[in-house]
Coordinates of C-alpha atoms and ligand atoms in Angstrom, one line a residue:
M1 CA 39.0 82.7 12.1
S2 CA 35.7 84.4 12.0
Q3 CA 33.7 84.6 15.1
S4 CA 30.9 82.1 15.8
A5 CA 27.3 83.1 15.3
L6 CA 26.8 83.1 19.1
R7 CA 29.6 85.6 19.7
R8 CA 28.3 87.8 16.9
L9 CA 24.9 88.1 18.5
P10 CA 24.2 91.7 19.6
A11 CA 23.2 90.4 23.1
W12 CA 26.5 88.5 23.5
Q13 CA 28.5 91.5 22.4
A14 CA 26.5 93.8 24.7
L15 CA 27.1 91.4 27.6
Q16 CA 30.8 91.5 26.8
Q17 CA 30.9 95.3 27.0
H18 CA 28.6 95.2 30.1
A19 CA 31.0 92.8 31.8
A20 CA 33.9 95.2 31.2
V21 CA 32.0 97.9 33.0
L22 CA 30.4 95.9 35.7
G23 CA 33.6 94.0 36.3
D24 CA 35.0 96.8 38.4
K25 CA 31.9 97.0 40.7
H26 CA 32.2 95.2 44.0
L27 CA 29.2 93.4 45.5
R28 CA 29.6 95.8 48.4
Q29 CA 28.8 98.6 46.0
L30 CA 26.0 96.8 44.3
F31 CA 24.4 96.1 47.7
A32 CA 24.9 99.7 48.8
D33 CA 23.3 100.9 45.5
D34 CA 20.1 98.9 46.2
P35 CA 19.3 98.4 49.9
R36 CA 16.6 95.9 48.8
R37 CA 18.9 93.9 46.5
G38 CA 18.5 90.7 48.5
E39 CA 14.7 90.8 47.7
T40 CA 15.1 92.2 44.2
F41 CA 17.3 89.3 43.1
S42 CA 15.6 86.4 44.7
V43 CA 12.6 84.3 43.6
E44 CA 10.5 81.7 45.2
D45 CA 8.4 79.0 43.6
V46 CA 7.5 75.3 43.8
G47 CA 8.9 75.3 47.3
L48 CA 12.4 76.6 46.5
Y49 CA 13.8 80.0 47.4
L50 CA 16.7 81.1 45.2
D51 CA 18.7 84.1 46.3
Y52 CA 21.0 85.2 43.5
S53 CA 21.7 88.7 44.8
K54 CA 25.2 87.7 45.6
Q55 CA 26.0 87.2 41.9
R56 CA 28.0 89.9 40.2
I57 CA 25.1 91.2 38.2
D58 CA 22.7 94.1 38.0
A59 CA 19.3 94.5 36.3
D60 CA 21.0 95.2 32.9
T61 CA 22.9 91.9 33.2
L62 CA 19.7 90.0 33.6
R63 CA 18.0 91.9 30.8
L64 CA 20.8 91.2 28.4
L65 CA 21.0 87.5 29.4
R66 CA 17.3 87.2 28.7
E67 CA 17.8 88.8 25.4
L68 CA 20.5 86.3 24.7
A69 CA 18.2 83.5 25.6
T70 CA 15.5 84.8 23.2
A71 CA 18.1 85.2 20.5
C72 CA 19.2 81.6 21.0
E73 CA 15.6 80.5 20.7
L74 CA 15.3 79.1 24.2
P75 CA 11.5 79.3 24.2
Q76 CA 11.3 77.3 20.9
R77 CA 13.9 74.8 22.0
T78 CA 12.2 74.3 25.3
E79 CA 8.9 73.6 23.5
A80 CA 10.6 71.3 21.1
M81 CA 11.9 69.2 24.1
F82 CA 8.5 69.1 25.8
R83 CA 6.8 68.1 22.6
G84 CA 9.1 65.2 21.9
K85 CA 11.0 66.6 18.9
R86 CA 14.3 64.8 18.2
I87 CA 16.5 67.5 19.8
N88 CA 19.3 65.0 20.5
R89 CA 20.5 65.3 17.0
T90 CA 23.6 63.3 16.9
E91 CA 21.7 60.2 18.2
D92 CA 18.5 61.2 16.4
R93 CA 16.5 60.9 19.6
A94 CA 13.8 62.7 21.4
V95 CA 14.6 63.9 24.9
L96 CA 11.6 63.2 27.1
H97 CA 12.7 62.8 30.7
V98 CA 9.8 65.2 31.4
A99 CA 7.4 62.4 30.4
L100 CA 8.7 60.3 33.2
R101 CA 7.0 62.5 35.7
A102 CA 4.0 63.6 33.7
P103 CA 0.8 62.8 35.7
R104 CA -1.3 59.8 34.7
G105 CA -3.8 60.8 32.0
E106 CA -1.6 63.5 30.5
Q107 CA -0.5 62.8 26.9
I108 CA 2.8 63.3 25.2
L109 CA 3.0 61.9 21.7
L110 CA 6.1 60.5 20.2
D111 CA 5.6 59.2 16.7
R112 CA 1.9 59.3 17.4
H113 CA 2.2 57.1 20.4
D114 CA 1.4 58.3 24.0
V115 CA 4.5 57.7 26.0
V116 CA 2.9 58.8 29.3
A117 CA 0.6 55.8 29.4
E118 CA 3.7 53.5 29.0
V119 CA 5.5 55.3 31.7
H120 CA 2.6 54.7 34.1
E121 CA 2.4 51.1 33.1
V122 CA 6.0 50.6 34.2
L123 CA 5.5 52.6 37.3
D124 CA 2.6 50.4 38.3
R125 CA 4.7 47.2 37.7
M126 CA 7.5 48.7 39.8
A127 CA 5.1 49.6 42.6
A128 CA 3.6 46.1 42.7
F129 CA 7.1 44.6 42.8
A130 CA 8.3 47.1 45.4
D131 CA 5.3 46.3 47.6
R132 CA 6.0 42.6 47.4
V133 CA 9.7 43.0 48.4
R134 CA 8.9 45.5 51.1
S135 CA 6.2 43.5 52.6
G136 CA 8.2 40.3 52.6
S137 CA 5.9 38.4 50.2
W138 CA 8.6 38.2 47.5
L139 CA 10.7 35.3 48.6
G140 CA 14.2 34.2 47.7
H141 CA 15.0 30.9 46.2
T142 CA 15.2 29.1 49.6
G143 CA 12.0 30.7 50.8
K144 CA 13.6 33.5 52.9
R145 CA 12.4 37.1 52.6
I146 CA 14.7 39.7 51.0
R147 CA 16.7 41.7 53.5
S148 CA 19.3 43.3 51.2
V149 CA 19.1 45.0 47.8
I150 CA 22.2 45.5 45.7
S151 CA 21.9 47.8 42.7
I152 CA 24.5 47.2 40.1
G153 CA 25.0 49.9 37.5
I154 CA 27.3 52.8 36.5
G155 CA 27.1 56.4 35.5
G156 CA 23.5 57.4 35.1
S157 CA 22.5 53.9 36.1
D158 CA 24.1 54.3 39.5
L159 CA 24.7 57.9 40.4
G160 CA 21.0 58.9 40.4
P161 CA 19.9 55.8 42.4
V162 CA 22.7 56.1 45.0
M163 CA 22.2 59.9 45.4
A164 CA 18.5 59.5 45.8
Y165 CA 18.9 56.6 48.3
E166 CA 21.2 58.7 50.4
A167 CA 19.1 61.8 50.0
L168 CA 15.9 60.0 51.1
R169 CA 17.4 57.6 53.6
D170 CA 15.2 59.1 56.3
Y171 CA 12.1 57.9 54.4
S172 CA 13.6 54.4 53.7
A173 CA 12.6 51.0 55.0
R174 CA 15.2 50.5 57.7
D175 CA 14.7 46.8 57.7
L176 CA 16.2 46.6 54.3
T177 CA 19.9 47.1 53.5
F178 CA 20.8 48.9 50.3
R179 CA 24.1 48.9 48.6
F180 CA 25.3 50.1 45.2
V181 CA 28.0 48.6 43.1
S182 CA 29.4 50.4 40.1
N183 CA 33.2 50.1 39.8
V184 CA 34.7 47.3 37.8
D185 CA 37.3 47.1 40.6
G186 CA 36.3 43.8 42.3
T187 CA 36.6 45.4 45.7
D188 CA 33.3 47.2 45.1
L189 CA 31.3 44.0 44.7
L190 CA 33.2 42.0 47.3
E191 CA 32.8 44.7 50.0
A192 CA 29.1 45.0 49.1
T193 CA 28.5 41.2 49.4
H194 CA 31.0 39.9 52.0
D195 CA 28.7 40.1 55.0
L196 CA 25.4 39.3 53.2
D197 CA 23.4 36.1 53.0
A198 CA 22.8 35.3 49.3
A199 CA 19.4 33.7 50.2
E200 CA 18.2 37.1 51.4
T201 CA 19.8 39.3 48.7
L202 CA 18.2 40.8 45.6
F203 CA 20.3 42.2 42.8
I204 CA 18.9 44.9 40.5
V205 CA 21.0 45.1 37.4
C206 CA 20.6 48.6 35.9
S207 CA 21.9 49.3 32.5
K208 CA 20.2 51.2 29.7
T209 CA 22.1 49.4 27.0
F210 CA 22.8 46.2 29.0
T211 CA 26.2 46.1 27.3
T212 CA 28.3 48.2 29.7
L213 CA 31.5 46.4 30.5
E214 CA 31.6 47.3 34.2
T215 CA 27.9 46.5 34.9
L216 CA 27.9 43.3 33.0
T217 CA 31.2 42.1 34.6
N218 CA 29.8 42.9 38.1
A219 CA 26.4 41.3 37.3
H220 CA 28.1 38.1 36.1
A221 CA 30.3 38.0 39.3
A222 CA 27.2 38.6 41.4
R223 CA 25.4 35.8 39.7
D224 CA 28.3 33.4 40.3
W225 CA 28.3 34.5 44.0
C226 CA 24.6 33.9 44.3
V227 CA 24.5 30.6 42.4
Q228 CA 27.5 29.2 44.3
A229 CA 26.1 30.2 47.7
L230 CA 22.6 28.8 46.9
G231 CA 23.8 25.8 44.9
D232 CA 21.3 26.2 42.1
E233 CA 21.3 28.1 38.8
K234 CA 17.5 28.5 39.2
A235 CA 18.2 30.9 42.1
V236 CA 18.8 33.6 39.5
A237 CA 15.0 33.9 38.9
K238 CA 14.3 35.0 42.5
H239 CA 17.4 37.0 43.1
F240 CA 18.0 39.1 39.9
V241 CA 15.8 41.7 38.2
A242 CA 16.9 44.0 35.5
V243 CA 16.2 47.6 34.5
S244 CA 17.0 48.2 30.8
T245 CA 15.9 49.2 27.4
N246 CA 17.5 46.0 25.9
A247 CA 15.2 43.0 26.4
V248 CA 17.4 40.8 24.2
E249 CA 20.5 41.2 26.3
V250 CA 18.6 40.9 29.5
K251 CA 17.3 37.5 28.4
K252 CA 20.8 36.5 27.3
F253 CA 22.1 37.2 30.7
G254 CA 19.5 34.9 32.1
I255 CA 16.9 37.2 33.6
D256 CA 13.3 36.5 32.7
T257 CA 11.9 39.6 31.0
A258 CA 8.9 39.2 33.3
H259 CA 11.4 40.5 35.9
M260 CA 12.6 43.3 33.7
F261 CA 11.5 46.9 34.1
G262 CA 11.8 48.9 30.9
F263 CA 12.5 52.4 29.8
W264 CA 13.1 54.0 26.5
D265 CA 15.8 55.5 24.3
W266 CA 14.4 58.9 24.8
V267 CA 15.6 58.8 28.4
G268 CA 19.3 59.8 28.7
G269 CA 21.2 57.8 31.3
R270 CA 22.0 60.9 33.4
Y271 CA 18.3 61.9 33.2
S272 CA 17.0 58.5 34.3
M273 CA 16.8 58.4 38.1
D274 CA 13.0 58.9 37.9
S275 CA 12.5 56.1 35.4
A276 CA 12.7 52.4 36.3
I277 CA 16.4 53.1 37.0
G278 CA 15.0 54.4 40.3
L279 CA 13.7 51.0 41.2
S280 CA 16.1 50.8 44.2
T281 CA 14.8 54.2 45.3
M282 CA 11.2 52.9 45.1
L283 CA 12.1 49.8 47.1
A284 CA 13.7 52.0 49.7
I285 CA 11.1 54.7 50.2
G286 CA 8.0 53.0 48.8
P287 CA 5.8 53.7 45.8
E288 CA 4.0 56.6 47.5
H289 CA 7.0 58.6 48.3
F290 CA 8.4 57.8 44.9
R291 CA 5.3 59.3 43.3
E292 CA 5.8 62.4 45.6
M293 CA 9.3 62.7 44.2
L294 CA 7.9 62.5 40.6
A295 CA 5.4 65.2 41.5
G296 CA 8.3 67.4 42.6
F297 CA 10.0 66.9 39.3
H298 CA 6.8 67.6 37.5
A299 CA 6.2 70.8 39.4
M300 CA 9.6 72.1 38.3
D301 CA 8.9 71.0 34.7
E302 CA 5.7 73.1 34.7
H303 CA 7.4 76.0 36.3
F304 CA 10.2 75.9 33.7
R305 CA 7.8 75.6 30.8
H306 CA 5.4 78.3 31.8
T307 CA 7.0 80.9 34.1
P308 CA 8.3 84.2 32.6
Y309 CA 12.0 84.3 32.5
E310 CA 12.3 87.0 35.1
R311 CA 11.0 84.5 37.7
N312 CA 12.0 81.2 36.1
L313 CA 14.3 79.3 38.4
P314 CA 16.1 77.0 35.9
V315 CA 16.4 79.9 33.4
L316 CA 17.9 82.2 36.0
M317 CA 20.3 79.5 37.2
G318 CA 21.3 78.6 33.6
L319 CA 21.8 82.2 32.5
L320 CA 23.8 83.1 35.6
A321 CA 26.0 80.1 34.9
I322 CA 26.5 81.5 31.4
W323 CA 27.4 84.9 32.8
N324 CA 29.9 83.4 35.3
N325 CA 31.4 81.0 32.7
N326 CA 31.6 83.1 29.6
F327 CA 31.8 86.7 30.8
L328 CA 33.5 86.4 34.2
D329 CA 35.7 83.5 33.1
A330 CA 34.8 81.2 36.0
A331 CA 35.9 77.7 35.0
T332 CA 34.2 75.8 37.8
V333 CA 31.1 75.7 40.0
A334 CA 31.2 74.4 43.6
V335 CA 28.0 72.8 44.7
L336 CA 27.8 72.9 48.5
P337 CA 24.8 71.2 50.1
Y338 CA 24.5 72.0 53.8
E339 CA 22.7 68.7 54.3
Q340 CA 24.4 65.5 55.1
Y341 CA 21.8 63.5 53.2
L342 CA 22.8 65.2 50.0
K343 CA 26.4 64.0 50.3
R344 CA 26.2 62.3 46.9
F345 CA 24.5 65.2 45.2
P346 CA 27.7 66.9 43.9
A347 CA 28.8 63.5 42.3
Y348 CA 25.4 63.2 40.7
L349 CA 25.6 66.7 39.4
Q350 CA 29.0 66.0 37.9
Q351 CA 27.6 63.6 35.5
L352 CA 24.5 65.5 34.8
T353 CA 26.3 68.7 34.0
M354 CA 29.7 67.6 32.6
E355 CA 28.5 64.7 30.5
S356 CA 25.8 67.0 29.2
N357 CA 27.7 70.1 28.5
G358 CA 31.3 69.0 28.1
K359 CA 31.2 69.5 24.4
H360 CA 33.5 71.3 21.9
V361 CA 31.4 71.5 18.8
T362 CA 28.0 73.0 18.1
L363 CA 25.0 71.0 16.9
E364 CA 26.2 71.7 13.3
G365 CA 29.6 70.3 14.1
T366 CA 31.5 73.6 14.2
T367 CA 34.2 74.0 16.8
V368 CA 33.1 76.5 19.4
D369 CA 35.1 79.7 20.2
Y370 CA 33.8 80.1 23.7
A371 CA 33.9 78.1 26.9
T372 CA 31.2 75.5 27.4
G373 CA 30.4 73.4 30.4
P374 CA 32.2 74.4 33.6
I375 CA 33.7 71.8 35.9
F376 CA 31.4 70.9 38.8
W377 CA 32.6 69.7 42.1
G378 CA 31.7 70.0 45.8
E379 CA 31.2 68.4 49.2
P380 CA 28.7 68.8 51.9
G381 CA 29.0 71.8 54.2
T382 CA 30.4 72.3 56.8
N383 CA 33.1 69.7 55.9
G384 CA 34.4 71.6 52.8
Q385 CA 34.9 74.7 55.0
H386 CA 37.8 72.9 56.6
S387 CA 39.4 71.8 53.4
F388 CA 39.0 73.7 50.2
Y389 CA 37.1 76.8 51.1
Q390 CA 40.4 78.6 51.7
L391 CA 40.9 78.7 47.9
I392 CA 37.4 79.9 47.3
H393 CA 37.9 82.8 49.8
Q394 CA 41.4 83.8 49.1
G395 CA 42.7 82.0 46.0
T396 CA 43.3 83.6 42.7
R397 CA 40.4 82.0 40.9
I398 CA 36.7 82.8 40.9
V399 CA 34.6 79.8 42.0
P400 CA 30.9 80.5 41.9
C401 CA 29.2 78.5 44.6
D402 CA 25.7 77.0 44.9
F403 CA 24.8 76.8 48.6
I404 CA 21.9 74.5 49.3
G405 CA 20.1 74.2 52.6
F406 CA 16.8 73.2 54.3
A407 CA 15.1 75.1 57.1
Q408 CA 14.0 72.0 59.0
S409 CA 16.3 69.2 60.0
L410 CA 15.2 65.6 59.6
N411 CA 17.4 64.8 62.6
P412 CA 17.2 67.7 65.1
L413 CA 19.9 67.4 67.6
G414 CA 20.3 70.3 70.1
Q415 CA 21.3 73.4 68.2
Q416 CA 23.2 71.6 65.5
H417 CA 20.9 72.5 62.6
D418 CA 21.0 76.2 63.5
L419 CA 24.7 76.0 63.5
L420 CA 24.8 74.2 60.2
I421 CA 22.6 76.9 58.5
A422 CA 24.4 79.7 60.2
N423 CA 27.5 78.5 58.5
L424 CA 25.8 78.3 55.1
I425 CA 24.6 81.9 55.4
A426 CA 27.9 83.2 56.8
Q427 CA 29.9 81.6 54.0
G428 CA 27.9 83.4 51.3
E429 CA 28.2 86.7 53.2
A430 CA 32.0 86.3 53.7
L431 CA 32.5 85.4 50.0
A432 CA 30.5 88.4 48.8
F433 CA 31.7 91.1 51.1
G434 CA 35.1 89.9 52.3
K435 CA 37.0 91.9 54.9
S436 CA 39.0 94.9 53.8
A437 CA 42.6 95.7 54.9
D438 CA 41.2 98.6 57.0
E439 CA 38.8 96.4 58.8
V440 CA 41.6 93.9 59.5
R441 CA 43.9 96.7 60.8
A442 CA 41.1 98.1 63.0
E443 CA 41.1 94.7 64.8
G444 CA 44.7 95.4 65.8
T445 CA 46.3 93.0 63.4
P446 CA 50.1 93.5 63.0
E447 CA 50.7 95.2 59.6
A448 CA 52.7 92.3 58.2
L449 CA 49.7 90.1 58.6
V450 CA 47.2 92.4 57.2
P451 CA 47.4 91.2 53.5
H452 CA 47.2 87.6 54.7
R453 CA 44.1 88.2 56.8
S454 CA 42.2 90.4 54.3
F455 CA 39.5 89.0 52.1
A456 CA 38.8 90.7 48.8
G457 CA 35.2 89.4 48.6
N458 CA 33.2 90.0 45.4
R459 CA 33.0 86.2 45.0
P460 CA 29.6 85.1 43.6
S461 CA 27.2 82.6 45.0
N462 CA 23.6 81.3 44.8
T463 CA 21.7 80.2 47.8
I464 CA 18.9 77.7 47.4
L465 CA 16.7 77.1 50.4
A466 CA 13.8 74.7 50.9
Q467 CA 11.7 74.1 53.9
K468 CA 12.6 70.4 54.4
L469 CA 14.3 67.6 52.4
T470 CA 11.3 65.6 51.3
P471 CA 10.9 63.4 48.2
H472 CA 9.0 66.3 46.6
A473 CA 11.8 68.8 47.3
L474 CA 14.4 66.4 46.0
G475 CA 12.5 66.1 42.7
T476 CA 12.2 69.9 42.3
L477 CA 15.9 70.3 43.1
V478 CA 17.1 67.7 40.6
A479 CA 14.8 69.1 37.9
L480 CA 16.0 72.6 38.6
Y481 CA 19.6 71.5 37.7
E482 CA 18.4 69.4 34.7
H483 CA 16.7 72.3 33.1
S484 CA 19.5 74.7 34.0
V485 CA 21.9 72.4 32.2
F486 CA 19.5 72.4 29.2
V487 CA 19.3 76.3 29.2
Q488 CA 23.1 76.5 29.1
G489 CA 23.3 73.9 26.3
V490 CA 20.8 75.8 24.2
I491 CA 22.8 79.1 24.6
W492 CA 26.0 77.3 23.6
G493 CA 24.2 75.6 20.7
I494 CA 25.5 72.2 21.7
D495 CA 24.0 68.7 22.0
S496 CA 23.5 68.3 25.8
F497 CA 22.1 64.8 25.3
D498 CA 24.9 62.8 23.7
Q499 CA 28.2 61.6 25.2
W500 CA 30.6 60.6 22.4
G501 CA 33.5 61.7 24.5
V502 CA 33.4 58.5 26.6
E503 CA 33.9 56.2 23.7
L504 CA 37.6 56.4 22.8
G505 CA 38.8 55.3 26.2
K506 CA 36.4 52.3 26.1
Q507 CA 37.7 51.3 22.7
L508 CA 41.3 51.6 23.7
A509 CA 40.8 49.6 26.9
K510 CA 39.7 46.6 24.8
T511 CA 43.1 46.4 23.1
T512 CA 44.9 47.1 26.3
I513 CA 43.2 44.3 28.3
A514 CA 44.3 41.8 25.6
E515 CA 47.8 43.1 25.9
L516 CA 47.9 43.1 29.7
T517 CA 46.7 39.5 29.9
A518 CA 48.3 37.8 26.9
K519 CA 50.3 34.7 27.7
D520 CA 53.2 35.6 25.5
E521 CA 54.9 39.0 25.5
P522 CA 52.7 41.0 23.1
K523 CA 54.0 43.2 20.3
L524 CA 53.2 46.7 21.5
A525 CA 52.6 49.5 19.0
H526 CA 51.5 52.3 21.3
D527 CA 53.5 55.4 22.3
S528 CA 56.5 54.9 24.5
S529 CA 54.7 55.8 27.7
T530 CA 51.8 53.4 27.1
N531 CA 54.1 50.6 26.0
T532 CA 56.2 51.0 29.2
L533 CA 53.2 51.1 31.5
I534 CA 51.8 47.9 29.9
R535 CA 55.2 46.2 30.3
R536 CA 55.5 47.4 33.9
Y537 CA 52.0 46.1 34.8
R538 CA 52.8 42.7 33.2
Q539 CA 56.0 42.4 35.3
W540 CA 54.3 43.3 38.5
R541 CA 50.9 41.7 38.2
Ligands
F6P1 O1 29.9 55.6 29.3 C1 29.0 56.6 29.7 C2 27.6 56.1 29.8 O2 27.1 55.7 28.6 C3 26.7 57.0 30.5 O3 26.1 58.0 29.7 C4 25.7 56.1 31.1 O4 24.9 56.7 32.1 C5 26.6 55.0 31.6 O5 27.6 54.9 30.6 C6 25.9 53.7 31.8 O6 25.3 53.2 30.7 P1 24.3 52.0 30.7 O7 23.1 52.4 31.5 O8 23.9 51.7 29.3 O9 24.9 50.8 31.4

């Protein structure tokens, strides 16, 4: 088979040769060669400081990666996205999440229609609604004020809202309880509602399509719970609102479209937390803080669009990811926020990165002959240090890490924040430099234990620091990853904005549900494993 166009590019081939040479150089050596390396390979803008000096790179690596970006037409593709071209080719859609945070008055035309004005119309409606709920003037069916908000959604209609709520909890209205229900496992909904008073509970049903099995099933069950508790079908009007692009289905469900907050097909589910899908976020932190978050997103959008690649945060992050993935054969990325409020950030990034770049064909439909999206995973520090870091330090695989931290704590408690950040910094140092056998010996370690207690080091990481976790900082951080994902997708020549891979399982489940629940023993025509599992479930259910 002939090589793909990407692998035939001079920049790609030069990077391959370069990796073979640089591969032998230890980070210890690279730091010794340039005493100012920490400053050379770091950049600060829009409130974020990125230190990428602990990546296994030198100036040539970066130059070649930038050449690769140019050869893959990253500048043109970026402009195409910002200008509303239909870059999501398999769905024939524009990709305009950047319009969701464009300031009022700015214009982005899609089919000669200004989408920014529409965005602000919805934001204003959301703000008016949020103010009513937060102030207590939106009353439930029996006249009680709303005390609990349950957001029902899944995937992009859940992970963004739940991540943002947790991240910005410190800014949230503490007299309101927020819960998030996503799983079709009834436990999720039952645990979320069991201690709540339906008369004080508001459900936000979030679904771009309003046809997603899990969300619709949960929404129907929630409606039953509400109607049963309040004894009146009419209660739905005061206790259910919807966020969707599908007014017809929202109406069918029984929610008045006056209580629907819309968005558009040019917002991908995993890029929608700053659209009306973020209604729960706005209810929690208030419209002003929500707008601050949008300003953070926008600041990163502008930075990405206009900053030279040498200092462009998402471009650097994206290109370094390409380097680790395609030239150093790292199959995963660990994202490690040293910030308890970011505990759901790794889960959020899993969908953003893996649903976007988990693709095996190019935009033209040709099978790729290079690795695409890496596996994302992670946990907040310091917890991970006491579970999986062992493998990152001494295992046989390279796991590039993104360490994320904030200089100021939102909850200062004695020396705890300094301890937290000391750990973040120490982990990056330990991974990069390790501990040689001689150093271990010099500590008086018995010879038999020396191999066990030595650390090879040379393990790459990024460190991202910001001053404080604010709504603005969260916006910049999320947009940083969004655009980094885009950069990688452009290099790989794939469609980062579709998700056909989730369809097969959904289709098969429709047949399976009928077989699991059929009254009479169904005739099964699957493979022997699937047939046996269905029979066993039927016996045991
Ligand atoms: O099945 C995957 C997916 O389509 C995601 O891309 C999306 O975020 C999620 O389901 C939820 O979809 P919806 O918002 O339409 O309910």
